PDB file of C-alpha atoms and ligand atoms in Angstrom:
ATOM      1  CA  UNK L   1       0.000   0.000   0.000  1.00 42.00           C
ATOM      2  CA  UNK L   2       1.230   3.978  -0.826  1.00 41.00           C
ATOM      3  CA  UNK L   3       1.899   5.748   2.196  1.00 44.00           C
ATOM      4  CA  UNK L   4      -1.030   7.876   0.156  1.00 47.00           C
ATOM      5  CA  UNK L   5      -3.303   4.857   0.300  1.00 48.00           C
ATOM      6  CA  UNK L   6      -2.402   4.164   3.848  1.00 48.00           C
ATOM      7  CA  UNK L   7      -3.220   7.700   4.726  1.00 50.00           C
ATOM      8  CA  UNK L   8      -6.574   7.378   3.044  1.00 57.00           C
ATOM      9  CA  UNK L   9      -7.562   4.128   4.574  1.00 58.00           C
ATOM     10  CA  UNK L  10      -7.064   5.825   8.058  1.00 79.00           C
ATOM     11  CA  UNK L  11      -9.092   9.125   7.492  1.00 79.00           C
ATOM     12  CA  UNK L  12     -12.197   6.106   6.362  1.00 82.00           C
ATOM     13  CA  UNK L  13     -11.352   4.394   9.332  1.00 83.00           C
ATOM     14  CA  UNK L  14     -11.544   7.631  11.685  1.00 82.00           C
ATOM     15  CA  UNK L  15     -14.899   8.925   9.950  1.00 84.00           C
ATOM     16  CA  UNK L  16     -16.288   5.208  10.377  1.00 88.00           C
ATOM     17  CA  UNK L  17     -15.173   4.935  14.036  1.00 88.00           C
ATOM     18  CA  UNK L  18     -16.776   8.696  14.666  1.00 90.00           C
ATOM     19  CA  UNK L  19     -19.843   7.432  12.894  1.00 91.00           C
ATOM     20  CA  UNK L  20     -20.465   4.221  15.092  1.00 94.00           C
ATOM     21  CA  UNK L  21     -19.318   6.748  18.160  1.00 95.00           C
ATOM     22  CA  UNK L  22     -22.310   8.747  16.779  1.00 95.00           C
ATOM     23  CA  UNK L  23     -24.778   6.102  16.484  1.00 97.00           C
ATOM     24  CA  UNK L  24     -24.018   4.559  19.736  1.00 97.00           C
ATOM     25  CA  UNK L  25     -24.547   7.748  21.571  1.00 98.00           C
ATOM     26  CA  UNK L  26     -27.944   8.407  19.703  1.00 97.00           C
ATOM     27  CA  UNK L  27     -29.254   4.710  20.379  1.00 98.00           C
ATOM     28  CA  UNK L  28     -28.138   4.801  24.139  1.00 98.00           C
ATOM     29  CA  UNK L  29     -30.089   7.829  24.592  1.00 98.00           C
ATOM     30  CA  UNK L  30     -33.232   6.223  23.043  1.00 98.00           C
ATOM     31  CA  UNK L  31     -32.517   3.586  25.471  1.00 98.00           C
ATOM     32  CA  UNK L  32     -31.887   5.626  28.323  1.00 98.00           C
ATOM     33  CA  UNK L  33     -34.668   8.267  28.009  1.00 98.00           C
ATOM     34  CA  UNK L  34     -37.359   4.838  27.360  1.00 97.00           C
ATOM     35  CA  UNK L  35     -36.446   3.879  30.849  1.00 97.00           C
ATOM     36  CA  UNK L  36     -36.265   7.386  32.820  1.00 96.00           C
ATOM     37  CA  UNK L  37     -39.949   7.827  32.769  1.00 94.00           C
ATOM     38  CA  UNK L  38     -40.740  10.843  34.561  1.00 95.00           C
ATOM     39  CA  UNK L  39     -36.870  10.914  36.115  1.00 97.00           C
ATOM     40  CA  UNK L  40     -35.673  13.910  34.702  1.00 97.00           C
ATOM     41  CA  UNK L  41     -31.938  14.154  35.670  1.00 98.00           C
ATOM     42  CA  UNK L  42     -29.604  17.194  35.717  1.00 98.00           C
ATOM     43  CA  UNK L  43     -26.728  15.711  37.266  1.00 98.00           C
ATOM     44  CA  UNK L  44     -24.683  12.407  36.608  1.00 98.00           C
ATOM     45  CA  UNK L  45     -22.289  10.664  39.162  1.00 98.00           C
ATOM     46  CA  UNK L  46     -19.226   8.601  38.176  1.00 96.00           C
ATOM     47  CA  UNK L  47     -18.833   6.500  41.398  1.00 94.00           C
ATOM     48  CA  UNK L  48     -14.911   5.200  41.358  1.00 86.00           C
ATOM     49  CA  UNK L  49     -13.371   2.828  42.593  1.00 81.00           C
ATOM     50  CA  UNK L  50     -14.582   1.704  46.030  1.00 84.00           C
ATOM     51  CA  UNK L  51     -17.412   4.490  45.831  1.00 88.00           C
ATOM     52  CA  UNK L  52     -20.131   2.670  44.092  1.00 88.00           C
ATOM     53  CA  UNK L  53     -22.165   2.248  47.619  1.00 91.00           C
ATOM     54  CA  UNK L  54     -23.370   5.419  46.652  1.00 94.00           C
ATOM     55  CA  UNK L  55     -25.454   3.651  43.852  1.00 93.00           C
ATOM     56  CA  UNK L  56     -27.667   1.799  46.374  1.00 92.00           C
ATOM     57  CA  UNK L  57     -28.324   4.327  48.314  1.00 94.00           C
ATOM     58  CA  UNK L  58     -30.781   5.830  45.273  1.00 96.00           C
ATOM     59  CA  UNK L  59     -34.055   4.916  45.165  1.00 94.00           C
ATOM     60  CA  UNK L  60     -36.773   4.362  42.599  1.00 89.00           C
ATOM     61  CA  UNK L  61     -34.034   3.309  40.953  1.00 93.00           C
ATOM     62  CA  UNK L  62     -34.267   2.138  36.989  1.00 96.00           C
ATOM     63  CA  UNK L  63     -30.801   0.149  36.556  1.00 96.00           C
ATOM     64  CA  UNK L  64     -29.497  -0.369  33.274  1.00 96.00           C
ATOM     65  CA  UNK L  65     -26.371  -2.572  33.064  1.00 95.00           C
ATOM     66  CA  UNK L  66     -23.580  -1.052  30.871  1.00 95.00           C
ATOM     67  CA  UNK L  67     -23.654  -4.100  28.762  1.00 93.00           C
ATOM     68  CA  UNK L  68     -27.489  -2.939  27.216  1.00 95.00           C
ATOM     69  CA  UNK L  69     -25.738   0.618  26.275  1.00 96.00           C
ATOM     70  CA  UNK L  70     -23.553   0.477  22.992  1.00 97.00           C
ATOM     71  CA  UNK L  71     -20.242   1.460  23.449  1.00 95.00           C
ATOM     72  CA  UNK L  72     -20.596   2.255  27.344  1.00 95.00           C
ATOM     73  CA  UNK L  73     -17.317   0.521  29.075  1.00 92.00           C
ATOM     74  CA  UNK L  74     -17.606  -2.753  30.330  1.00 86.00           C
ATOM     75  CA  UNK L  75     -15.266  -2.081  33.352  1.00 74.00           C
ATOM     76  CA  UNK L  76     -12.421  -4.907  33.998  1.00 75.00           C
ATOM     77  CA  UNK L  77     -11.643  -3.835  37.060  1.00 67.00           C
ATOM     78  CA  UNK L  78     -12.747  -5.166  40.474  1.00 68.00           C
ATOM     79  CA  UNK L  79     -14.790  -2.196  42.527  1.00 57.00           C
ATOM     80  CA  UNK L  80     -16.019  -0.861  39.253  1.00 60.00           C
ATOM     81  CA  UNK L  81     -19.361  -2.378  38.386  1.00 75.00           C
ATOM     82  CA  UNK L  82     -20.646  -1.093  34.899  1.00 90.00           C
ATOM     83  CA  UNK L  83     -24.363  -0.048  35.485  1.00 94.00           C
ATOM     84  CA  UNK L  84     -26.239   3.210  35.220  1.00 97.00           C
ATOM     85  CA  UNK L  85     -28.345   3.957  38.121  1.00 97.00           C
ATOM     86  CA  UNK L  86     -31.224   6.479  37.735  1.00 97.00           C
ATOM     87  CA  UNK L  87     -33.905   7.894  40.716  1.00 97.00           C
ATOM     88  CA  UNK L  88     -33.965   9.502  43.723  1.00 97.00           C
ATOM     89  CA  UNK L  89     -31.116  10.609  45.806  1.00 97.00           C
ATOM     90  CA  UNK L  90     -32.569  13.027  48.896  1.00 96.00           C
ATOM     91  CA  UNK L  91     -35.600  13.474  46.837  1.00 96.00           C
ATOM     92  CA  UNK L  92     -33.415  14.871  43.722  1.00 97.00           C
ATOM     93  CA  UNK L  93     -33.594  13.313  40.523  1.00 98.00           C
ATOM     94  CA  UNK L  94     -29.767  11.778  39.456  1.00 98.00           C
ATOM     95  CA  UNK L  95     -28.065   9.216  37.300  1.00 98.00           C
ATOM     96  CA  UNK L  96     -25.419   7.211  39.347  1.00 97.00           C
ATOM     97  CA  UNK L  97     -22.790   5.703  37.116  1.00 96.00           C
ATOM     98  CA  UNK L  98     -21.026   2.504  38.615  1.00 93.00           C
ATOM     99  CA  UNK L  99     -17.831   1.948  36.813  1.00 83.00           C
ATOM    100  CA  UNK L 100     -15.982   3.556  34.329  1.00 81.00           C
ATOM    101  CA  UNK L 101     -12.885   2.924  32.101  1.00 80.00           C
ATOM    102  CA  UNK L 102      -9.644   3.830  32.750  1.00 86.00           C
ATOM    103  CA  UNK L 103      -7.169   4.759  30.084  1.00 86.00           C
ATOM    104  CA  UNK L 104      -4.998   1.643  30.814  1.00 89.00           C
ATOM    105  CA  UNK L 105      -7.341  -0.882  30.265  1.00 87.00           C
ATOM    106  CA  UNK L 106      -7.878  -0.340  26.470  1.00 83.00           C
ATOM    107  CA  UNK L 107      -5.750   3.287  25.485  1.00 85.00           C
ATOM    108  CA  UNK L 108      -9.440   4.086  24.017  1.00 90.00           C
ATOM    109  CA  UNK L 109     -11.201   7.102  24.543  1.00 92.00           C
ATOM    110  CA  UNK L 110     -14.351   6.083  22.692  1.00 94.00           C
ATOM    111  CA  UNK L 111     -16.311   3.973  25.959  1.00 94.00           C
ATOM    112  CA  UNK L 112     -15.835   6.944  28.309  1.00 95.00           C
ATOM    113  CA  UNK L 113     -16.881   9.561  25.255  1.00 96.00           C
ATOM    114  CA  UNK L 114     -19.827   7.396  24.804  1.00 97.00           C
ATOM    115  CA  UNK L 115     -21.023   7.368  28.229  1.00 97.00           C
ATOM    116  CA  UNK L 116     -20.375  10.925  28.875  1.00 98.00           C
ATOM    117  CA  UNK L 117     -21.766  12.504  25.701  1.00 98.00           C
ATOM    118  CA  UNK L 118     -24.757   9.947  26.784  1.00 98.00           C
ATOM    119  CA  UNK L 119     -25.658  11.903  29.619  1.00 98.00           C
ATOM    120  CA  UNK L 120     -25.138  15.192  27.836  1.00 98.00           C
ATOM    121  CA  UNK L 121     -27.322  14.042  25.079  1.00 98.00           C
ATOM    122  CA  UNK L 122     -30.142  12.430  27.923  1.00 98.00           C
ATOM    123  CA  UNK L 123     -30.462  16.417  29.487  1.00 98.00           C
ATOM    124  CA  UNK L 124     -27.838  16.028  32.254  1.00 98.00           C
ATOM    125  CA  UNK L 125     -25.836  19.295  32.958  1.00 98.00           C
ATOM    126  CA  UNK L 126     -23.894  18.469  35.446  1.00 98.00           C
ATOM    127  CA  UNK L 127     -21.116  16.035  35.679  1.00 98.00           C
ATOM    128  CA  UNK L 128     -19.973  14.425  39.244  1.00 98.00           C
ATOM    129  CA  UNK L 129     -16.780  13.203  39.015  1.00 97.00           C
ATOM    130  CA  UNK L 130     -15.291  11.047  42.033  1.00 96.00           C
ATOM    131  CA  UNK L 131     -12.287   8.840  42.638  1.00 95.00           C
ATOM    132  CA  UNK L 132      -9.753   7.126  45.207  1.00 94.00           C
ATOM    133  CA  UNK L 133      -6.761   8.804  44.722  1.00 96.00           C
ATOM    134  CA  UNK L 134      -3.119   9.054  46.774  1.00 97.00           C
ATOM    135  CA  UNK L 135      -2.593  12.174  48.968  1.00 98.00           C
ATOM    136  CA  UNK L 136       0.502  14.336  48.283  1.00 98.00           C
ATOM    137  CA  UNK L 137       0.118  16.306  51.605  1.00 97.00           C
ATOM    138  CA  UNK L 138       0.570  15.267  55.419  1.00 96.00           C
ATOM    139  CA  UNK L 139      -2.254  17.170  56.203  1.00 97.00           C
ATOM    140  CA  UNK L 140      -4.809  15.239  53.741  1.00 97.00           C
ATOM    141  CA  UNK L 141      -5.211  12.290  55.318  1.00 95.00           C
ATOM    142  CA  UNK L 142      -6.206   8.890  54.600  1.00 95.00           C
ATOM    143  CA  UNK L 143     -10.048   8.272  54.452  1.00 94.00           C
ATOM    144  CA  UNK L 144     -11.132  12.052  53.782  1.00 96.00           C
ATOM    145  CA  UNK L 145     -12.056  13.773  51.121  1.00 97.00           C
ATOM    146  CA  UNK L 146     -10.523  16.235  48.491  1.00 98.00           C
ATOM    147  CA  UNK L 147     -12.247  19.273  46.425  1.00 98.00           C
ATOM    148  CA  UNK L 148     -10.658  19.261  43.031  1.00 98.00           C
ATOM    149  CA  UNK L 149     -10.251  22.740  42.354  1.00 98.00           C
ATOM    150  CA  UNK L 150      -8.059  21.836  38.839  1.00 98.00           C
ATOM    151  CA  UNK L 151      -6.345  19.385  37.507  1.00 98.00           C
ATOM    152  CA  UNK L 152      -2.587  18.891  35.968  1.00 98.00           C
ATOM    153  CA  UNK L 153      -3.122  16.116  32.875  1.00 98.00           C
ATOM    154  CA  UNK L 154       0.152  14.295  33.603  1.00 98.00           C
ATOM    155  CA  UNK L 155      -1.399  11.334  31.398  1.00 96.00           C
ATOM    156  CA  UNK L 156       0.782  12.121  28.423  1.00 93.00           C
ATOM    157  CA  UNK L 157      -2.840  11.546  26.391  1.00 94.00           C
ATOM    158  CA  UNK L 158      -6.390  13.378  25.488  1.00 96.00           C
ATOM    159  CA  UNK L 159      -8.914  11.617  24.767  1.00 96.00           C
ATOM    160  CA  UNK L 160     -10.200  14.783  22.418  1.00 96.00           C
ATOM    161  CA  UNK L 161      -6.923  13.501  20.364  1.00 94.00           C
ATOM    162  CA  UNK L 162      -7.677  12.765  16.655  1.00 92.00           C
ATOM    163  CA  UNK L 163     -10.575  14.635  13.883  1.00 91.00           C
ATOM    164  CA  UNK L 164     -12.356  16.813  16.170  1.00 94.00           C
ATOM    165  CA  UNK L 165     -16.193  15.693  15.963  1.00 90.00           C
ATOM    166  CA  UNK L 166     -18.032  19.304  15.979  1.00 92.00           C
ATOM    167  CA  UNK L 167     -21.718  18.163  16.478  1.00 92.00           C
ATOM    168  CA  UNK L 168     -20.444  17.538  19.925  1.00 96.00           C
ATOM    169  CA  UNK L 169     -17.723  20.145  20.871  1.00 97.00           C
ATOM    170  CA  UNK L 170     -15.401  22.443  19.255  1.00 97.00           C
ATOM    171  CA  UNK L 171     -11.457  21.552  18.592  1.00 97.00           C
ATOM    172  CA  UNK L 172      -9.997  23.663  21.354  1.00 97.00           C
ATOM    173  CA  UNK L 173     -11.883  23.792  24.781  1.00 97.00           C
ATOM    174  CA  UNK L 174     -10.748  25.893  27.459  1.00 97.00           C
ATOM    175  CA  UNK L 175      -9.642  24.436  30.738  1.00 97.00           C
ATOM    176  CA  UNK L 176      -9.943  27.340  32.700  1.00 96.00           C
ATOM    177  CA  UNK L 177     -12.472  26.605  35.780  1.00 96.00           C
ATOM    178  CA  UNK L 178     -12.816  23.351  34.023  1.00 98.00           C
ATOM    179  CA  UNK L 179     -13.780  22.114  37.628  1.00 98.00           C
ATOM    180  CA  UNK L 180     -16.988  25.219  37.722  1.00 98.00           C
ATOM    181  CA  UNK L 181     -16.066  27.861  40.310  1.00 98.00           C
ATOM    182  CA  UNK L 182     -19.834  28.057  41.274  1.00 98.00           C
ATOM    183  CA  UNK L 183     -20.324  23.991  41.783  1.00 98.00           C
ATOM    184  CA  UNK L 184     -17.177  24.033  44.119  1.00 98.00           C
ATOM    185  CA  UNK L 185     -18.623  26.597  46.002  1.00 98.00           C
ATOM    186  CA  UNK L 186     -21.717  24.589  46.426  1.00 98.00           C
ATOM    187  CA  UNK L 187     -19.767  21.394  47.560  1.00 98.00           C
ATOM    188  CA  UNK L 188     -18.299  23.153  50.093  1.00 98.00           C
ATOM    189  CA  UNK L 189     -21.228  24.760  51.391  1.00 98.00           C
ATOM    190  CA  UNK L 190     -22.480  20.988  51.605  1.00 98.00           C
ATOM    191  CA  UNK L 191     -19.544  20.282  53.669  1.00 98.00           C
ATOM    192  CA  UNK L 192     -20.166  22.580  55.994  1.00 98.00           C
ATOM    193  CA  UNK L 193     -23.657  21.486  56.144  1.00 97.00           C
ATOM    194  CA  UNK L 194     -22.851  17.953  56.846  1.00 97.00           C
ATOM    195  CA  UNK L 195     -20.132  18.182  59.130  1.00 97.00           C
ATOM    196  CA  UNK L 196     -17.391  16.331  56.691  1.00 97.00           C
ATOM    197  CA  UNK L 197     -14.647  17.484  56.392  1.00 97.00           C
ATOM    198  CA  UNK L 198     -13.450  18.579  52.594  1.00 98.00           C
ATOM    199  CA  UNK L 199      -9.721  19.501  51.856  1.00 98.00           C
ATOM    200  CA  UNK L 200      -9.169  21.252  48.485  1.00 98.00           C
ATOM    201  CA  UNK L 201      -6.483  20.940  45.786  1.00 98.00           C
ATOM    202  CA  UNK L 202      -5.157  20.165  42.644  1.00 98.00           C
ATOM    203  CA  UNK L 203      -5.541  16.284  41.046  1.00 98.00           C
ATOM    204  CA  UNK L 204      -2.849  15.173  39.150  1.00 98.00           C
ATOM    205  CA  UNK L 205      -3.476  12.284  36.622  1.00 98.00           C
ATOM    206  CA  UNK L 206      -0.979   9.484  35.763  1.00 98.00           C
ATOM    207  CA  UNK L 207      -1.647   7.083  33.184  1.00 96.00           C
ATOM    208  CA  UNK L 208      -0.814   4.179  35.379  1.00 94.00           C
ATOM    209  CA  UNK L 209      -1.559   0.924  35.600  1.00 94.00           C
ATOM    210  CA  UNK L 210       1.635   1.162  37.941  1.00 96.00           C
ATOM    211  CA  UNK L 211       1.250   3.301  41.184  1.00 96.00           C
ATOM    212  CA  UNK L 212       3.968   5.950  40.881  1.00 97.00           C
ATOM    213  CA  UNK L 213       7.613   5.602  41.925  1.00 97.00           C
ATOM    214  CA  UNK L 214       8.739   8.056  45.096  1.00 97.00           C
ATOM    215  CA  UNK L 215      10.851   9.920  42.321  1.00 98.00           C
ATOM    216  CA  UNK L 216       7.447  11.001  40.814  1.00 98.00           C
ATOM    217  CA  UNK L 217       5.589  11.815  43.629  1.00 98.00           C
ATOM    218  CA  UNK L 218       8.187  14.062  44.696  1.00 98.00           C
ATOM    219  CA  UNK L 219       7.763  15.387  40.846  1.00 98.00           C
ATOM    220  CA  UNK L 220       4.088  15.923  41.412  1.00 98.00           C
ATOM    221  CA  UNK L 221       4.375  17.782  44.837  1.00 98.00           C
ATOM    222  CA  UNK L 222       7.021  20.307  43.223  1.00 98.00           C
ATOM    223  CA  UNK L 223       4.557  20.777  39.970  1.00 98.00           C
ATOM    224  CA  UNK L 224       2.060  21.937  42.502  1.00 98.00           C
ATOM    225  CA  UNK L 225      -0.621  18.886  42.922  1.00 98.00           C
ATOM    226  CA  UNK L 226      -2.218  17.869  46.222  1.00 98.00           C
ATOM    227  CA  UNK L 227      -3.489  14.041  45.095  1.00 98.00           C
ATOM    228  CA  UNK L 228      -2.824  11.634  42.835  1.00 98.00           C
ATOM    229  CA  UNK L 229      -4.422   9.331  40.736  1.00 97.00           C
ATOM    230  CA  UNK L 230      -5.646   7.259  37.192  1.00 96.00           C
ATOM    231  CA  UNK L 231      -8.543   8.816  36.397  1.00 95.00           C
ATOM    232  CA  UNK L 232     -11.107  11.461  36.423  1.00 97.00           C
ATOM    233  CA  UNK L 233      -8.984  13.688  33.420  1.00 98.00           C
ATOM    234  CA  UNK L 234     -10.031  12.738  30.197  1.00 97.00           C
ATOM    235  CA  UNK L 235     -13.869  12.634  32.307  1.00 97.00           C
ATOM    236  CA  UNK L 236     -13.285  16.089  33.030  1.00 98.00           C
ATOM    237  CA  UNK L 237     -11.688  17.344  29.475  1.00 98.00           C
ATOM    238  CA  UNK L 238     -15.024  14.985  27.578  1.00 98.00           C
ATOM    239  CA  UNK L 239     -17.366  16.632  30.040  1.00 98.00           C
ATOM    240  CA  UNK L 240     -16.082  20.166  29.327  1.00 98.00           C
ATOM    241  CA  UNK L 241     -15.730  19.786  25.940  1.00 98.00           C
ATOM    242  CA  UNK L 242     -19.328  18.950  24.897  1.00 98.00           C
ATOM    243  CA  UNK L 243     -20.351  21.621  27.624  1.00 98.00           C
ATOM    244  CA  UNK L 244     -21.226  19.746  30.748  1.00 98.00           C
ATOM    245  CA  UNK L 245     -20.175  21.571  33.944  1.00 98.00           C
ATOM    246  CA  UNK L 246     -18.260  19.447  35.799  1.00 98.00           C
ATOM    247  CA  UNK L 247     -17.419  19.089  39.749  1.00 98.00           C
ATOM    248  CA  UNK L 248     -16.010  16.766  41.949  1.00 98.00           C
ATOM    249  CA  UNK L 249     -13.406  15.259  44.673  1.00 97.00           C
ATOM    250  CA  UNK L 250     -11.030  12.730  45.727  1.00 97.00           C
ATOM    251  CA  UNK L 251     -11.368  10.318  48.790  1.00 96.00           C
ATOM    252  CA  UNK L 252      -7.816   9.494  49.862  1.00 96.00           C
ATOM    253  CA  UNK L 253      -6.825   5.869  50.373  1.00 94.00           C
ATOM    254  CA  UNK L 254      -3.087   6.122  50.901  1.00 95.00           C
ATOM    255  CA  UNK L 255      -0.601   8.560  50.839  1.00 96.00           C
ATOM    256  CA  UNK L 256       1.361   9.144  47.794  1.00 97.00           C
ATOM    257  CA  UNK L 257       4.608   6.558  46.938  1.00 96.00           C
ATOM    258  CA  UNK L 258       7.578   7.016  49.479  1.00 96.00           C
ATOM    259  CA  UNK L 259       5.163   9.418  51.788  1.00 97.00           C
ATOM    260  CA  UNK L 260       4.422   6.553  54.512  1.00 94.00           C
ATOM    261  CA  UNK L 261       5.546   3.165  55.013  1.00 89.00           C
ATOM    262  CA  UNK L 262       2.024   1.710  54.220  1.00 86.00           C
ATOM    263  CA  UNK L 263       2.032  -0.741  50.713  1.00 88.00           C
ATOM    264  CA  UNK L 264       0.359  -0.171  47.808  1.00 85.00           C
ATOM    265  CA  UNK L 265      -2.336  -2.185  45.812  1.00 87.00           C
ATOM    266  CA  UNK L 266      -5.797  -1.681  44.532  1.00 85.00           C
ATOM    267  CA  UNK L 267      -6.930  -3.932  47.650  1.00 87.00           C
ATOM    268  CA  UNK L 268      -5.710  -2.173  49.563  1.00 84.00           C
ATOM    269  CA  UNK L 269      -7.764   1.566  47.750  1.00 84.00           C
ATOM    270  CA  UNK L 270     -10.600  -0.700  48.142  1.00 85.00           C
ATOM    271  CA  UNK L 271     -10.575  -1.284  51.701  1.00 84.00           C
ATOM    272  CA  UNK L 272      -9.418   2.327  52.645  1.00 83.00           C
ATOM    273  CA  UNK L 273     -12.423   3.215  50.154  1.00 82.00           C
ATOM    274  CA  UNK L 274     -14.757   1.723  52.417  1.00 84.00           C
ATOM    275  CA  UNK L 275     -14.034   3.639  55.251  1.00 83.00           C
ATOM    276  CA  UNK L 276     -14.881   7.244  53.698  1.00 89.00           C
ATOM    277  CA  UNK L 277     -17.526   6.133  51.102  1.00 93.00           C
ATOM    278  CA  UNK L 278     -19.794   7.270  54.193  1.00 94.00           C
ATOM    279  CA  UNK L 279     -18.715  10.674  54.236  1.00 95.00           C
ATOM    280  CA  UNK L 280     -19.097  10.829  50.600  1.00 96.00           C
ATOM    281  CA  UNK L 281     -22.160   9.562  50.380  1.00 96.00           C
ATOM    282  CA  UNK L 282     -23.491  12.105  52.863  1.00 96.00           C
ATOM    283  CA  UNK L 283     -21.474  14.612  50.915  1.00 97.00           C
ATOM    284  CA  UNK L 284     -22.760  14.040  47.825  1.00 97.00           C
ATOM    285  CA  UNK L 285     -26.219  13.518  48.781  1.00 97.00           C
ATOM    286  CA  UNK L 286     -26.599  17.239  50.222  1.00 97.00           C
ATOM    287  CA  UNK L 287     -24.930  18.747  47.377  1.00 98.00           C
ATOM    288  CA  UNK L 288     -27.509  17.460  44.738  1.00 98.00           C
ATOM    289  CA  UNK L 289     -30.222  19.296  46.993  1.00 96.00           C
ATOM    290  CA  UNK L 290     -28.178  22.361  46.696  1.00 96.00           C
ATOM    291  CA  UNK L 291     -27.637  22.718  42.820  1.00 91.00           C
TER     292      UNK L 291
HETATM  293  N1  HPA E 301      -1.703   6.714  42.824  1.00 80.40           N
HETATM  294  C1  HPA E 301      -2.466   6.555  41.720  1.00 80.40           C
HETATM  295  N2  HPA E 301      -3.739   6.175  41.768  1.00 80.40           N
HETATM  296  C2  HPA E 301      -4.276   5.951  42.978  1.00 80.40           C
HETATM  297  C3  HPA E 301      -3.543   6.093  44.152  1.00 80.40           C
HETATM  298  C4  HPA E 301      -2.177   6.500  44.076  1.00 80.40           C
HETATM  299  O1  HPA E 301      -1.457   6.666  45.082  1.00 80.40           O
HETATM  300  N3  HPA E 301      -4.379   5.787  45.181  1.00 80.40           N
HETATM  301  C5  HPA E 301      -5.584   5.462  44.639  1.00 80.40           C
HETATM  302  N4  HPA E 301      -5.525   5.560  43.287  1.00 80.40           N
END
C-alpha cells in the first residue's frame, strides 16, 4: 500500500469509528430516556473505585447494566461495576454511574466519550466526578475527602486527540475553571452542612496501571498537585468539551509513593475506600439538593 493509500484508509477508518461513536450515543439515549420515565436528571455521578455504595443508596431506581448501552465501558476492574443507576437521591432526581474505564485498560477514549456525551445528550448538565486517589500532603489524610479545584493532565494523552467531531464540541476547549467555580462553592457549602470534612487541591493524573515511583511523587508535589491518581482527566476534558459543567473530589486511600511506610495495591484503595464512602455519600447527597 502507498503511504497515500495508507493515509486514506485511516481518514475512512476515523470517519467510520466517529460514525459508530455517533450512532451509539444516539441509540443509548433512546434507550436511556425509554427507561427514565418521569426521572428527569440534571446531574450524573461517576462513582470510582470503592465508591459505588453510593449507587444503592438511590431509590426508585431504573438500573441499566452497561452491557445494554452500545459502546458504554464494560469495566475490567474489580470495585467498578458497569451499570447506570437512575432515581432519587434526597428526593433529587440523578443518574449514578457505577464503573468507568480507565485509560490503561484499552488506550481508548471512545467507551468513556460514549457514556459521557450519553448523559449530555439524555439532558444532564452536570457532571460528578469522584475517585480514590493518593494524597501528596501530610495534612490530607487517609479516608477524607478532596475538592478538586483543577487538575494537571500528567497522562501524556487526550482523549479529544484525533478529527475533532463538531456536532459535539469544538477543537480547542478551554480548561480554565474546568472544575466550575460556582459547583465548588456549592460542595463546600455541603460540607459545611454535613459536618465532613473537605480539603481542596489540585488532582494530578498518571496514566498508570503502575502506582507511581517516590521519584514522581516528589515530581508531582514540586509541579504543585495535592493528590494523585488514574482517572477522572479525560472525564473532566469529555465533560467540558461537549459543555457539561463538571465538579467533583477525591477520597484518599493512601498517601502518595515514598510518603508513609504503608504498601500499595488496589486492595488495599478498596478497603481504605470503604471507610470514607460514608462521608461521601453524605457529601454528595446534600450537594444534589443544593444545585
Ligand atoms: N496513585 C495513583 N492512583 C491511585 C492512588 C495513588 O497513590 N491511590 C488510589 N488511586
Amino acid at each position: 500500500m502507498t503511504a497515500q493509500a495508507s493515509a486514506t484508509a485511516s481518514a475512512d477508518d476515523v470517519a467510520s469509528a466517529q460514525a459508530q461513536h455517533k450512532k451509539n450515543v444516539e441509540i443509548s439515549k433512546g434507550l436511556i430516556l425509554s427507561r427514565l420515565g418521569s426521572l428527569k436528571p440534571k446531574i450524573a455521578i461517576i462513582l470510582g473505585s470503592g465508591l459505588g455504595g453510593l449507587g444503592d443508596k438511590v431509590q426508585s431506581a431504573v438500573k441499566i447494566p452497561y452491557k445494554d448501552l452500545p459502546g458504554f465501558p464494560i469495566p475490567t476492574i474489580i470495585g467498578h461495576s458497569g451499570e447506570l443507576i437512575a432515581g432519587k437521591l434526597n428526593g433529587v432526581d440523578v443518574i449514578a454511574l457505577k464503573g468507568r474505564k480507565h485509560f490503561y485498560e484499552t488506550n481508548d477514549p471512545y467507551p468513556l466519550k460514549t457514556m459521557i456525551r450519553t448523559m449530555k445528550a439524555v439532558g444532564v448538565e452536570t457532571l460528578f466526578v469522584s475517585n480514590a486517589a493518593g494524597s501528596l500532603r501530610a495534612d490530607i489524610g487517609v479516608s477524607q475527602l478532596m475538592l478538586i479545584t483543577d487538575h494537571i493532565n500528567y497522562m501524556a494523552v487526550n482523549p479529544l486527540i484525533g478529527a475533532n467531531d463538531d456536532d459535539f464540541g469544538p477543537r480547542f476547549p478551554p480548561m480554565t475553571d474546568a472544575w466550575d467555580p460556582a459547583l465548588r462553592a456549592k460542595l463546600k457549602d455541603a460540607a459545611k452542612k454535613t459536618g465532613v470534612k473537605l480539603h481542596e487541591g489540585v488532582y494530578i493524573a498518571f496514566r498508570g496501571p503502575t502506582f507511581e515511583t517516590p521519584a514522581e511523587i516528589r515530581m508531582a508535589i514540586t509541579m504543585g498537585a495535592q493528590a494523585v491518581g488514574m482517572s477522572s482527566v479525560p472525564d473532566c476534558i469529555i465533560a467540558r468539551h461537549c459543555g457539561l459543567k463538571v465538579v467533583g473530589c477525591s477520597l484518599i486511600t493512601n498517601m502518595g509513593a515514598g510518603l508513609s511506610d504503608e504498601k500499595l495495591s488496589h486492595a488495599h484503595t478498596l478497603e481504605m475506600a470503604a471507610r470514607g464512602a460514608a462521608d461521601f455519600e453524605k457529601l454528595v447527597a446534600e450537594f444534589v439538593r443544593l444545585i
